[in-house]
Amino acid sequence: MKKKLLALLMGTSLVLAACGGGDDAAEDKDTATNGGGETTTDTADAGDAQKLYEQKCSSCHGANLEGGVGPALDKIGASLSQEDIENTIANGKGAMPKGLLQGEDASAVASWLAGKK
């Protein structure tokens, strides 16, 4: 019984560590600019959102949104609004820890996922 409990605790720790892992240097984002020196937002935000997903979420939800430890997100926008997705990112749900992404990062990923229908 003790071996089973120890294995369960170790497995849970491994899953939570994998979901929370990421490169701290990725949090220091540069602003993308076009030739005229103006900031671009549309394509930069989508690319940034996908990078954030790959760094913080793909270990549980899969590199292609196919699911794994966490549920599939390939069609999440068909059932949840951007606000609902952002709320889940901020507050966690089930085994998903809260606060993996915060602020503008959470909003960008939620917006990107909301478009997956």
Short mmCIF file of C-alpha atoms in Angstrom, two decimals:
data_model
loop_
_atom_site.label_atom_id
_atom_site.label_comp_id
_atom_site.label_asym_id
_atom_site.label_seq_id
_atom_site.Cartn_x
_atom_site.Cartn_y
_atom_site.Cartn_z
CA MET A 1 0.00 0.00 0.00
CA LYS A 2 2.86 2.37 0.84
CA LYS A 3 4.49 1.73 -2.55
CA LYS A 4 1.27 2.59 -4.37
CA LEU A 5 0.85 5.81 -2.41
CA LEU A 6 4.47 6.78 -3.02
CA ALA A 7 4.11 6.05 -6.75
CA LEU A 8 0.92 8.15 -6.88
CA LEU A 9 2.59 11.08 -5.13
CA MET A 10 5.66 10.91 -7.35
CA GLY A 11 3.52 10.69 -10.50
CA THR A 12 1.42 13.66 -9.43
CA SER A 13 4.54 15.68 -8.66
CA LEU A 14 5.99 14.86 -12.06
CA VAL A 15 2.80 15.92 -13.87
CA LEU A 16 2.55 19.20 -11.97
CA ALA A 17 6.22 19.95 -12.54
CA ALA A 18 5.85 19.30 -16.28
CA CYS A 19 2.80 21.56 -16.56
CA GLY A 20 4.50 24.42 -14.74
CA GLY A 21 7.84 24.21 -16.53
CA GLY A 22 9.02 26.78 -18.98
CA ASP A 23 11.86 29.00 -19.99
CA ASP A 24 12.03 32.10 -17.81
CA ALA A 25 13.82 33.95 -20.60
CA ALA A 26 10.67 33.62 -22.71
CA GLU A 27 8.92 35.97 -20.29
CA ASP A 28 11.21 38.79 -21.43
CA LYS A 29 9.47 39.45 -24.75
CA ASP A 30 10.66 41.98 -27.29
CA THR A 31 8.17 44.17 -29.11
CA ALA A 32 7.92 43.36 -32.79
CA THR A 33 8.11 46.34 -35.12
CA ASN A 34 7.58 46.76 -38.82
CA GLY A 35 9.79 48.74 -41.22
CA GLY A 36 8.25 52.09 -40.19
CA GLY A 37 9.05 51.55 -36.53
CA GLU A 38 5.39 50.97 -35.59
CA THR A 39 4.47 48.12 -33.32
CA THR A 40 2.71 45.21 -34.98
CA THR A 41 0.13 43.29 -33.00
CA ASP A 42 -1.96 40.81 -34.99
CA THR A 43 0.65 38.34 -36.24
CA ALA A 44 3.01 38.97 -33.34
CA ASP A 45 0.27 38.21 -30.80
CA ALA A 46 -0.77 34.97 -32.52
CA GLY A 47 2.86 33.84 -32.72
CA ASP A 48 3.51 34.85 -29.13
CA ALA A 49 0.37 33.05 -27.97
CA GLN A 50 1.42 29.88 -29.76
CA LYS A 51 4.94 30.11 -28.27
CA LEU A 52 3.47 30.61 -24.79
CA TYR A 53 1.20 27.61 -25.32
CA GLU A 54 4.16 25.50 -26.44
CA GLN A 55 6.21 26.54 -23.40
CA LYS A 56 3.57 26.36 -20.68
CA CYS A 57 0.69 24.17 -21.88
CA SER A 58 1.78 21.65 -24.50
CA SER A 59 3.34 19.26 -21.99
CA CYS A 60 -0.16 18.46 -20.71
CA HIS A 61 -2.44 19.40 -23.64
CA GLY A 62 -0.21 18.14 -26.47
CA ALA A 63 1.92 19.90 -29.06
CA ASN A 64 -0.94 19.80 -31.58
CA LEU A 65 -3.72 20.53 -29.04
CA GLU A 66 -4.61 16.82 -29.17
CA GLY A 67 -4.68 16.30 -25.41
CA GLY A 68 -2.65 14.05 -23.18
CA VAL A 69 -2.61 14.45 -19.42
CA GLY A 70 -4.98 17.40 -19.95
CA PRO A 71 -7.97 17.54 -22.30
CA ALA A 72 -7.72 18.20 -26.05
CA LEU A 73 -7.97 21.88 -26.97
CA ASP A 74 -8.15 21.59 -30.77
CA LYS A 75 -11.83 22.62 -30.78
CA ILE A 76 -12.10 24.36 -27.41
CA GLY A 77 -13.35 27.61 -28.97
CA ALA A 78 -16.52 25.82 -30.08
CA SER A 79 -17.56 25.14 -26.48
CA LEU A 80 -15.92 27.91 -24.42
CA SER A 81 -15.66 31.66 -24.90
CA GLN A 82 -12.39 33.55 -24.65
CA GLU A 83 -13.46 34.78 -21.21
CA ASP A 84 -14.15 31.21 -20.02
CA ILE A 85 -10.80 30.00 -21.32
CA GLU A 86 -8.97 32.91 -19.68
CA ASN A 87 -10.78 32.19 -16.41
CA THR A 88 -9.64 28.55 -16.55
CA ILE A 89 -6.04 29.63 -17.24
CA ALA A 90 -6.10 32.08 -14.33
CA ASN A 91 -7.88 29.90 -11.77
CA GLY A 92 -7.01 26.38 -12.88
CA LYS A 93 -9.47 23.51 -13.19
CA GLY A 94 -9.26 19.93 -12.00
CA ALA A 95 -5.57 18.95 -11.92
CA MET A 96 -4.55 22.09 -13.82
CA PRO A 97 -2.74 24.51 -11.52
CA LYS A 98 -3.79 28.15 -11.51
CA GLY A 99 -1.63 30.99 -12.72
CA LEU A 100 0.57 29.20 -15.28
CA LEU A 101 0.01 32.29 -17.44
CA GLN A 102 -1.03 35.69 -16.16
CA GLY A 103 -2.18 39.05 -17.47
CA GLU A 104 -1.58 39.73 -21.16
CA ASP A 105 -0.01 36.31 -21.68
CA ALA A 106 -3.17 34.58 -20.41
CA SER A 107 -5.35 36.86 -22.56
CA ALA A 108 -3.27 36.19 -25.69
CA VAL A 109 -3.40 32.41 -25.26
CA ALA A 110 -7.12 32.50 -24.42
CA SER A 111 -7.82 34.54 -27.55
CA TRP A 112 -5.74 32.15 -29.68
CA LEU A 113 -7.49 29.09 -28.23
CA ALA A 114 -10.94 30.67 -28.60
CA GLY A 115 -10.32 30.71 -32.36
CA LYS A 116 -9.89 26.90 -32.38
CA LYS A 117 -13.32 25.66 -33.49
#
